[in-house]
Amino acid sequence: AQSVAQPEDQVNVAEGNPLTVKCTYSVSGNPYLFWYVQYPNRGLQFLLKYITGDNLVKGSYGFEAEFNKSQTSFHLKKPSALVSDSALYFCAVRDKRGTGRRALTFGSGTRLQVQP
Amino acid sequence: DTAVSQTPKYLVTQMGNDKSIKCEQNLGHDTMYWYKQDSKKFLKIMFSYNNKELIINETVPNRFSPKSPDKAHLNLHINSLELGDSAVYFCASSQGLGGTDTQYFGPGTRLTVL
């Protein structure tokens, strides 16, 4: 079984401050991990993914995420938040084993609110 | 150029009706998906197709029937609509079935059943 948890429904941060959106996962084998962002009334947009190799993954719009196997976490980070980053963020996981017929499992989403 | 497109964007209908949602991707991908996002924004896979073959069929009422006429299209037909079917339905596509393949999402279809 595979699952992902986003423990915070909402994260509030002031513009210019660093932001972190948390994600922890559970898989039987090793994970493929993804972050997506959803703006109001829009579809999900891909931000970044971890496949293998370097634990720090850089993605779109200045976002990055750090894979931590011992803590089974994949937190999303940005050094300096923008008001335009305000959106709903989803973490997703897929177990490397049997991926051909295994769906991507999404977390419940975290709403990021960046105040000017 | 829209990569993954869905029609209609909004769909309002009465209980008991039958409706269809269409999805098209121009990315040349082999795999397409349908997801349902409920009112709490929880996103769940419904179906996936690879080269017109059904690959994933999650626990979805058989009132929902996906159809893939070719690998660029995946339509969703819903019979006997119920209040609980109200949600946003997203289509997505990816290059293949590989676990590393990124899924690209359409803009969504907001279905409201009255």
PDB file of C-alpha atoms in Angstrom:
ATOM      1  CA  ALA A   1       0.000   0.000   0.000  1.00  0.00           C
ATOM      2  CA  GLN A   2       1.118   3.557  -0.557  1.00  0.00           C
ATOM      3  CA  SER A   3      -0.035   6.715   1.160  1.00  0.00           C
ATOM      4  CA  VAL A   4       0.972  10.314   1.664  1.00  0.00           C
ATOM      5  CA  ALA A   5       0.181  12.747   4.455  1.00  0.00           C
ATOM      6  CA  GLN A   6       0.190  16.517   4.423  1.00  0.00           C
ATOM      7  CA  PRO A   7      -0.239  17.387   8.090  1.00  0.00           C
ATOM      8  CA  GLU A   8      -1.078  21.071   7.607  1.00  0.00           C
ATOM      9  CA  ASP A   9      -4.329  22.168   6.001  1.00  0.00           C
ATOM     10  CA  GLN A  10      -2.981  25.702   5.670  1.00  0.00           C
ATOM     11  CA  VAL A  11       0.363  27.426   5.897  1.00  0.00           C
ATOM     12  CA  ASN A  12       0.606  31.191   6.326  1.00  0.00           C
ATOM     13  CA  VAL A  13       3.800  33.067   5.566  1.00  0.00           C
ATOM     14  CA  ALA A  14       4.763  36.681   4.968  1.00  0.00           C
ATOM     15  CA  GLU A  15       6.054  37.692   1.569  1.00  0.00           C
ATOM     16  CA  GLY A  16       9.823  37.475   1.412  1.00  0.00           C
ATOM     17  CA  ASN A  17      10.043  34.870   4.171  1.00  0.00           C
ATOM     18  CA  PRO A  18      11.030  31.258   3.527  1.00  0.00           C
ATOM     19  CA  LEU A  19       8.237  28.742   3.248  1.00  0.00           C
ATOM     20  CA  THR A  20       7.936  25.027   3.924  1.00  0.00           C
ATOM     21  CA  VAL A  21       5.038  22.756   3.045  1.00  0.00           C
ATOM     22  CA  LYS A  22       5.320  19.361   4.710  1.00  0.00           C
ATOM     23  CA  CYS A  23       4.787  15.925   3.231  1.00  0.00           C
ATOM     24  CA  THR A  24       5.427  12.447   4.589  1.00  0.00           C
ATOM     25  CA  TYR A  25       4.890   9.215   2.701  1.00  0.00           C
ATOM     26  CA  SER A  26       4.543   5.486   3.197  1.00  0.00           C
ATOM     27  CA  VAL A  27       5.400   2.842   0.588  1.00  0.00           C
ATOM     28  CA  SER A  28       6.408  -0.803   0.656  1.00  0.00           C
ATOM     29  CA  GLY A  29       9.433  -0.252  -1.543  1.00  0.00           C
ATOM     30  CA  ASN A  30      11.157   2.935  -2.632  1.00  0.00           C
ATOM     31  CA  PRO A  31       9.167   6.007  -3.636  1.00  0.00           C
ATOM     32  CA  TYR A  32       8.771   8.255  -6.594  1.00  0.00           C
ATOM     33  CA  LEU A  33       7.613  11.600  -5.164  1.00  0.00           C
ATOM     34  CA  PHE A  34       5.936  14.555  -6.827  1.00  0.00           C
ATOM     35  CA  TRP A  35       4.722  18.048  -5.959  1.00  0.00           C
ATOM     36  CA  TYR A  36       1.893  19.755  -7.824  1.00  0.00           C
ATOM     37  CA  VAL A  37       0.292  23.187  -7.393  1.00  0.00           C
ATOM     38  CA  GLN A  38      -3.335  24.090  -8.049  1.00  0.00           C
ATOM     39  CA  TYR A  39      -4.402  27.690  -8.540  1.00  0.00           C
ATOM     40  CA  PRO A  40      -8.100  28.573  -8.065  1.00  0.00           C
ATOM     41  CA  ASN A  41     -10.335  27.058 -10.720  1.00  0.00           C
ATOM     42  CA  ARG A  42      -7.367  25.551 -12.525  1.00  0.00           C
ATOM     43  CA  GLY A  43      -5.899  22.114 -13.055  1.00  0.00           C
ATOM     44  CA  LEU A  44      -2.852  20.806 -11.264  1.00  0.00           C
ATOM     45  CA  GLN A  45       0.537  22.006 -12.467  1.00  0.00           C
ATOM     46  CA  PHE A  46       3.671  19.926 -12.030  1.00  0.00           C
ATOM     47  CA  LEU A  47       6.378  21.524  -9.846  1.00  0.00           C
ATOM     48  CA  LEU A  48       9.041  18.886  -9.313  1.00  0.00           C
ATOM     49  CA  LYS A  49       9.731  15.220  -8.711  1.00  0.00           C
ATOM     50  CA  TYR A  50      12.197  12.951  -6.952  1.00  0.00           C
ATOM     51  CA  ILE A  51      13.223   9.810  -8.776  1.00  0.00           C
ATOM     52  CA  THR A  52      16.679   8.929  -7.527  1.00  0.00           C
ATOM     53  CA  GLY A  53      20.043  10.501  -6.825  1.00  0.00           C
ATOM     54  CA  ASP A  54      20.500  13.900  -5.206  1.00  0.00           C
ATOM     55  CA  ASN A  55      18.124  14.348  -2.282  1.00  0.00           C
ATOM     56  CA  LEU A  56      17.574  18.030  -3.082  1.00  0.00           C
ATOM     57  CA  VAL A  57      15.374  18.485  -6.108  1.00  0.00           C
ATOM     58  CA  LYS A  58      14.885  21.837  -7.797  1.00  0.00           C
ATOM     59  CA  GLY A  59      11.724  22.644  -9.679  1.00  0.00           C
ATOM     60  CA  SER A  60       9.653  25.380 -11.244  1.00  0.00           C
ATOM     61  CA  TYR A  61       9.143  28.909  -9.890  1.00  0.00           C
ATOM     62  CA  GLY A  62      12.077  28.673  -7.460  1.00  0.00           C
ATOM     63  CA  PHE A  63      10.654  25.752  -5.493  1.00  0.00           C
ATOM     64  CA  GLU A  64      12.748  22.877  -4.223  1.00  0.00           C
ATOM     65  CA  ALA A  65      12.115  19.782  -2.155  1.00  0.00           C
ATOM     66  CA  GLU A  66      14.293  17.605   0.008  1.00  0.00           C
ATOM     67  CA  PHE A  67      13.921  13.845   0.064  1.00  0.00           C
ATOM     68  CA  ASN A  68      14.676  12.362   3.473  1.00  0.00           C
ATOM     69  CA  LYS A  69      14.486   8.582   3.456  1.00  0.00           C
ATOM     70  CA  SER A  70      14.986   8.096   7.191  1.00  0.00           C
ATOM     71  CA  GLN A  71      12.129  10.454   8.008  1.00  0.00           C
ATOM     72  CA  THR A  72      10.068   9.378   4.952  1.00  0.00           C
ATOM     73  CA  SER A  73       9.549  13.024   4.129  1.00  0.00           C
ATOM     74  CA  PHE A  74       9.577  15.178   1.021  1.00  0.00           C
ATOM     75  CA  HIS A  75       9.014  18.756   2.200  1.00  0.00           C
ATOM     76  CA  LEU A  76       8.543  21.541  -0.330  1.00  0.00           C
ATOM     77  CA  LYS A  77      10.546  24.720   0.230  1.00  0.00           C
ATOM     78  CA  LYS A  78      11.163  28.133  -1.209  1.00  0.00           C
ATOM     79  CA  PRO A  79      13.711  30.643   0.144  1.00  0.00           C
ATOM     80  CA  SER A  80      11.538  33.724  -0.403  1.00  0.00           C
ATOM     81  CA  ALA A  81       7.756  33.518  -0.772  1.00  0.00           C
ATOM     82  CA  LEU A  82       5.748  35.603  -3.225  1.00  0.00           C
ATOM     83  CA  VAL A  83       2.091  36.595  -2.921  1.00  0.00           C
ATOM     84  CA  SER A  84       1.583  34.842  -6.266  1.00  0.00           C
ATOM     85  CA  ASP A  85       2.673  31.552  -4.643  1.00  0.00           C
ATOM     86  CA  SER A  86      -0.640  31.472  -2.782  1.00  0.00           C
ATOM     87  CA  ALA A  87      -2.348  28.283  -3.969  1.00  0.00           C
ATOM     88  CA  LEU A  88      -3.154  24.691  -3.040  1.00  0.00           C
ATOM     89  CA  TYR A  89      -0.171  22.337  -2.995  1.00  0.00           C
ATOM     90  CA  PHE A  90      -0.354  18.567  -3.400  1.00  0.00           C
ATOM     91  CA  CYS A  91       2.272  15.980  -2.625  1.00  0.00           C
ATOM     92  CA  ALA A  92       1.979  12.615  -4.415  1.00  0.00           C
ATOM     93  CA  VAL A  93       3.723   9.269  -4.201  1.00  0.00           C
ATOM     94  CA  ARG A  94       4.062   6.163  -6.267  1.00  0.00           C
ATOM     95  CA  ASP A  95       5.808   2.974  -5.104  1.00  0.00           C
ATOM     96  CA  LYS A  96       8.645   1.977  -7.450  1.00  0.00           C
ATOM     97  CA  ARG A  97       7.490  -1.632  -7.320  1.00  0.00           C
ATOM     98  CA  GLY A  98       4.849  -2.478  -9.888  1.00  0.00           C
ATOM     99  CA  THR A  99       4.502   1.112 -11.009  1.00  0.00           C
ATOM    100  CA  GLY A 100       3.028   0.210 -14.353  1.00  0.00           C
ATOM    101  CA  ARG A 101      -0.291  -0.625 -12.823  1.00  0.00           C
ATOM    102  CA  ARG A 102      -0.140   1.454  -9.682  1.00  0.00           C
ATOM    103  CA  ALA A 103      -1.807   4.832  -9.465  1.00  0.00           C
ATOM    104  CA  LEU A 104      -0.324   8.019  -8.142  1.00  0.00           C
ATOM    105  CA  THR A 105      -1.609   8.657  -4.610  1.00  0.00           C
ATOM    106  CA  PHE A 106      -2.150  12.289  -3.651  1.00  0.00           C
ATOM    107  CA  GLY A 107      -2.126  13.920  -0.251  1.00  0.00           C
ATOM    108  CA  SER A 108      -5.041  15.968   0.988  1.00  0.00           C
ATOM    109  CA  GLY A 109      -3.459  19.241  -0.073  1.00  0.00           C
ATOM    110  CA  THR A 110      -2.054  22.227   1.835  1.00  0.00           C
ATOM    111  CA  ARG A 111      -3.281  25.726   1.202  1.00  0.00           C
ATOM    112  CA  LEU A 112      -0.431  28.223   1.147  1.00  0.00           C
ATOM    113  CA  GLN A 113      -1.356  31.810   1.955  1.00  0.00           C
ATOM    114  CA  VAL A 114       1.368  34.416   1.430  1.00  0.00           C
ATOM    115  CA  GLN A 115       0.583  37.768   3.003  1.00  0.00           C
ATOM    116  CA  PRO A 116       1.946  40.986   1.475  1.00  0.00           C
TER     117      PRO A 116
ATOM    118  CA  ASP B   1      -1.559  25.476 -27.437  1.00  0.00           C
ATOM    119  CA  THR B   2      -3.502  23.595 -24.794  1.00  0.00           C
ATOM    120  CA  ALA B   3      -1.763  20.359 -23.831  1.00  0.00           C
ATOM    121  CA  VAL B   4      -4.658  18.618 -22.083  1.00  0.00           C
ATOM    122  CA  SER B   5      -8.120  19.983 -22.752  1.00  0.00           C
ATOM    123  CA  GLN B   6     -11.522  19.048 -21.360  1.00  0.00           C
ATOM    124  CA  THR B   7     -15.038  19.887 -22.383  1.00  0.00           C
ATOM    125  CA  PRO B   8     -17.240  21.139 -20.979  1.00  0.00           C
ATOM    126  CA  LYS B   9     -15.690  23.286 -18.263  1.00  0.00           C
ATOM    127  CA  TYR B  10     -18.956  23.410 -16.319  1.00  0.00           C
ATOM    128  CA  LEU B  11     -21.791  20.911 -16.349  1.00  0.00           C
ATOM    129  CA  VAL B  12     -25.031  21.392 -14.414  1.00  0.00           C
ATOM    130  CA  THR B  13     -27.633  18.652 -14.682  1.00  0.00           C
ATOM    131  CA  GLN B  14     -30.486  16.916 -12.910  1.00  0.00           C
ATOM    132  CA  MET B  15     -30.304  13.655 -10.980  1.00  0.00           C
ATOM    133  CA  GLY B  16     -30.902  10.636 -13.150  1.00  0.00           C
ATOM    134  CA  ASN B  17     -29.521  12.170 -16.331  1.00  0.00           C
ATOM    135  CA  ASP B  18     -26.673  10.753 -18.408  1.00  0.00           C
ATOM    136  CA  LYS B  19     -23.745  12.983 -19.311  1.00  0.00           C
ATOM    137  CA  SER B  20     -20.307  12.798 -20.913  1.00  0.00           C
ATOM    138  CA  ILE B  21     -17.067  14.660 -20.401  1.00  0.00           C
ATOM    139  CA  LYS B  22     -14.465  14.720 -23.149  1.00  0.00           C
ATOM    140  CA  CYS B  23     -10.703  14.887 -22.844  1.00  0.00           C
ATOM    141  CA  GLU B  24      -8.037  15.358 -25.473  1.00  0.00           C
ATOM    142  CA  GLN B  25      -4.267  15.619 -25.210  1.00  0.00           C
ATOM    143  CA  ASN B  26      -1.892  16.841 -27.900  1.00  0.00           C
ATOM    144  CA  LEU B  27       1.308  15.817 -26.104  1.00  0.00           C
ATOM    145  CA  GLY B  28       1.680  12.506 -27.913  1.00  0.00           C
ATOM    146  CA  HIS B  29       1.347  10.646 -24.631  1.00  0.00           C
ATOM    147  CA  ASP B  30       0.365   6.992 -24.413  1.00  0.00           C
ATOM    148  CA  THR B  31      -1.394   7.066 -21.043  1.00  0.00           C
ATOM    149  CA  MET B  32      -4.434   8.998 -19.900  1.00  0.00           C
ATOM    150  CA  TYR B  33      -6.270   9.232 -16.577  1.00  0.00           C
ATOM    151  CA  TRP B  34      -9.470  10.408 -14.943  1.00  0.00           C
ATOM    152  CA  TYR B  35      -9.407  11.820 -11.410  1.00  0.00           C
ATOM    153  CA  LYS B  36     -12.207  13.013  -9.161  1.00  0.00           C
ATOM    154  CA  GLN B  37     -11.677  15.934  -6.785  1.00  0.00           C
ATOM    155  CA  ASP B  38     -14.329  16.244  -4.105  1.00  0.00           C
ATOM    156  CA  SER B  39     -15.500  19.319  -2.251  1.00  0.00           C
ATOM    157  CA  LYS B  40     -12.676  18.959   0.268  1.00  0.00           C
ATOM    158  CA  LYS B  41     -10.159  19.016  -2.598  1.00  0.00           C
ATOM    159  CA  PHE B  42      -9.239  15.365  -2.093  1.00  0.00           C
ATOM    160  CA  LEU B  43      -7.992  13.959  -5.405  1.00  0.00           C
ATOM    161  CA  LYS B  44      -8.544  10.304  -6.287  1.00  0.00           C
ATOM    162  CA  ILE B  45      -7.729   8.238  -9.362  1.00  0.00           C
ATOM    163  CA  MET B  46     -10.695   6.699 -11.167  1.00  0.00           C
ATOM    164  CA  PHE B  47      -9.296   5.154 -14.348  1.00  0.00           C
ATOM    165  CA  SER B  48      -6.204   5.021 -16.484  1.00  0.00           C
ATOM    166  CA  TYR B  49      -5.749   3.891 -20.077  1.00  0.00           C
ATOM    167  CA  ASN B  50      -2.572   3.050 -21.924  1.00  0.00           C
ATOM    168  CA  ASN B  51      -2.798   2.910 -25.718  1.00  0.00           C
ATOM    169  CA  LYS B  52      -6.559   2.486 -25.455  1.00  0.00           C
ATOM    170  CA  GLU B  53      -6.236  -0.388 -22.957  1.00  0.00           C
ATOM    171  CA  LEU B  54      -7.791  -0.042 -19.500  1.00  0.00           C
ATOM    172  CA  ILE B  55      -5.002  -0.294 -16.929  1.00  0.00           C
ATOM    173  CA  ILE B  56      -6.377   1.044 -13.671  1.00  0.00           C
ATOM    174  CA  ASN B  57     -10.005   0.780 -12.636  1.00  0.00           C
ATOM    175  CA  GLU B  58     -10.404   1.867  -9.059  1.00  0.00           C
ATOM    176  CA  THR B  59     -13.523   1.211  -7.023  1.00  0.00           C
ATOM    177  CA  VAL B  60     -15.844   3.335  -9.090  1.00  0.00           C
ATOM    178  CA  PRO B  61     -19.568   2.675  -9.597  1.00  0.00           C
ATOM    179  CA  ASN B  62     -20.222   1.003 -12.931  1.00  0.00           C
ATOM    180  CA  ARG B  63     -22.385   4.001 -13.812  1.00  0.00           C
ATOM    181  CA  PHE B  64     -19.040   5.520 -14.811  1.00  0.00           C
ATOM    182  CA  SER B  65     -17.685   4.222 -18.098  1.00  0.00           C
ATOM    183  CA  PRO B  66     -14.502   5.505 -19.702  1.00  0.00           C
ATOM    184  CA  LYS B  67     -14.013   5.227 -23.434  1.00  0.00           C
ATOM    185  CA  SER B  68     -10.792   5.736 -25.356  1.00  0.00           C
ATOM    186  CA  PRO B  69     -11.362   5.934 -29.126  1.00  0.00           C
ATOM    187  CA  ASP B  70      -7.656   6.580 -29.677  1.00  0.00           C
ATOM    188  CA  LYS B  71      -4.699   7.286 -27.444  1.00  0.00           C
ATOM    189  CA  ALA B  72      -5.196  11.050 -27.647  1.00  0.00           C
ATOM    190  CA  HIS B  73      -8.746  10.927 -26.304  1.00  0.00           C
ATOM    191  CA  LEU B  74     -10.317   9.605 -23.116  1.00  0.00           C
ATOM    192  CA  ASN B  75     -13.973  10.338 -22.510  1.00  0.00           C
ATOM    193  CA  LEU B  76     -15.976   9.730 -19.366  1.00  0.00           C
ATOM    194  CA  HIS B  77     -19.633   8.792 -19.574  1.00  0.00           C
ATOM    195  CA  ILE B  78     -21.776   8.841 -16.449  1.00  0.00           C
ATOM    196  CA  ASN B  79     -25.200   7.201 -16.308  1.00  0.00           C
ATOM    197  CA  SER B  80     -27.986   7.925 -13.845  1.00  0.00           C
ATOM    198  CA  LEU B  81     -26.251  10.841 -12.191  1.00  0.00           C
ATOM    199  CA  GLU B  82     -26.504  11.122  -8.407  1.00  0.00           C
ATOM    200  CA  LEU B  83     -26.015  14.051  -6.037  1.00  0.00           C
ATOM    201  CA  GLY B  84     -22.773  12.506  -4.800  1.00  0.00           C
ATOM    202  CA  ASP B  85     -21.289  12.674  -8.281  1.00  0.00           C
ATOM    203  CA  SER B  86     -20.967  16.435  -7.915  1.00  0.00           C
ATOM    204  CA  ALA B  87     -17.242  17.141  -8.039  1.00  0.00           C
ATOM    205  CA  VAL B  88     -14.486  18.426 -10.271  1.00  0.00           C
ATOM    206  CA  TYR B  89     -13.251  15.808 -12.718  1.00  0.00           C
ATOM    207  CA  PHE B  90      -9.721  16.087 -14.032  1.00  0.00           C
ATOM    208  CA  CYS B  91      -8.213  14.392 -17.011  1.00  0.00           C
ATOM    209  CA  ALA B  92      -4.447  13.861 -17.120  1.00  0.00           C
ATOM    210  CA  SER B  93      -1.892  12.270 -19.397  1.00  0.00           C
ATOM    211  CA  SER B  94       1.652  10.932 -19.146  1.00  0.00           C
ATOM    212  CA  GLN B  95       4.197   9.606 -21.599  1.00  0.00           C
ATOM    213  CA  GLY B  96       3.861   6.015 -20.442  1.00  0.00           C
ATOM    214  CA  LEU B  97       3.151   3.788 -17.490  1.00  0.00           C
ATOM    215  CA  GLY B  98       6.557   4.304 -15.969  1.00  0.00           C
ATOM    216  CA  GLY B  99       6.610   5.340 -12.365  1.00  0.00           C
ATOM    217  CA  THR B 100       8.770   8.343 -13.131  1.00  0.00           C
ATOM    218  CA  ASP B 101       6.435   9.726 -15.775  1.00  0.00           C
ATOM    219  CA  THR B 102       5.000  13.129 -14.948  1.00  0.00           C
ATOM    220  CA  GLN B 103       1.264  13.500 -15.293  1.00  0.00           C
ATOM    221  CA  TYR B 104      -0.077  16.630 -16.957  1.00  0.00           C
ATOM    222  CA  PHE B 105      -3.539  17.751 -15.975  1.00  0.00           C
ATOM    223  CA  GLY B 106      -6.398  19.365 -17.822  1.00  0.00           C
ATOM    224  CA  PRO B 107      -8.280  22.393 -16.432  1.00  0.00           C
ATOM    225  CA  GLY B 108     -11.064  20.293 -14.930  1.00  0.00           C
ATOM    226  CA  THR B 109     -14.810  19.915 -15.428  1.00  0.00           C
ATOM    227  CA  ARG B 110     -17.009  21.056 -12.572  1.00  0.00           C
ATOM    228  CA  LEU B 111     -20.052  18.781 -12.457  1.00  0.00           C
ATOM    229  CA  THR B 112     -23.035  19.872 -10.387  1.00  0.00           C
ATOM    230  CA  VAL B 113     -25.923  17.455  -9.975  1.00  0.00           C
ATOM    231  CA  LEU B 114     -29.156  19.038  -8.756  1.00  0.00           C
TER     232      LEU B 114
END
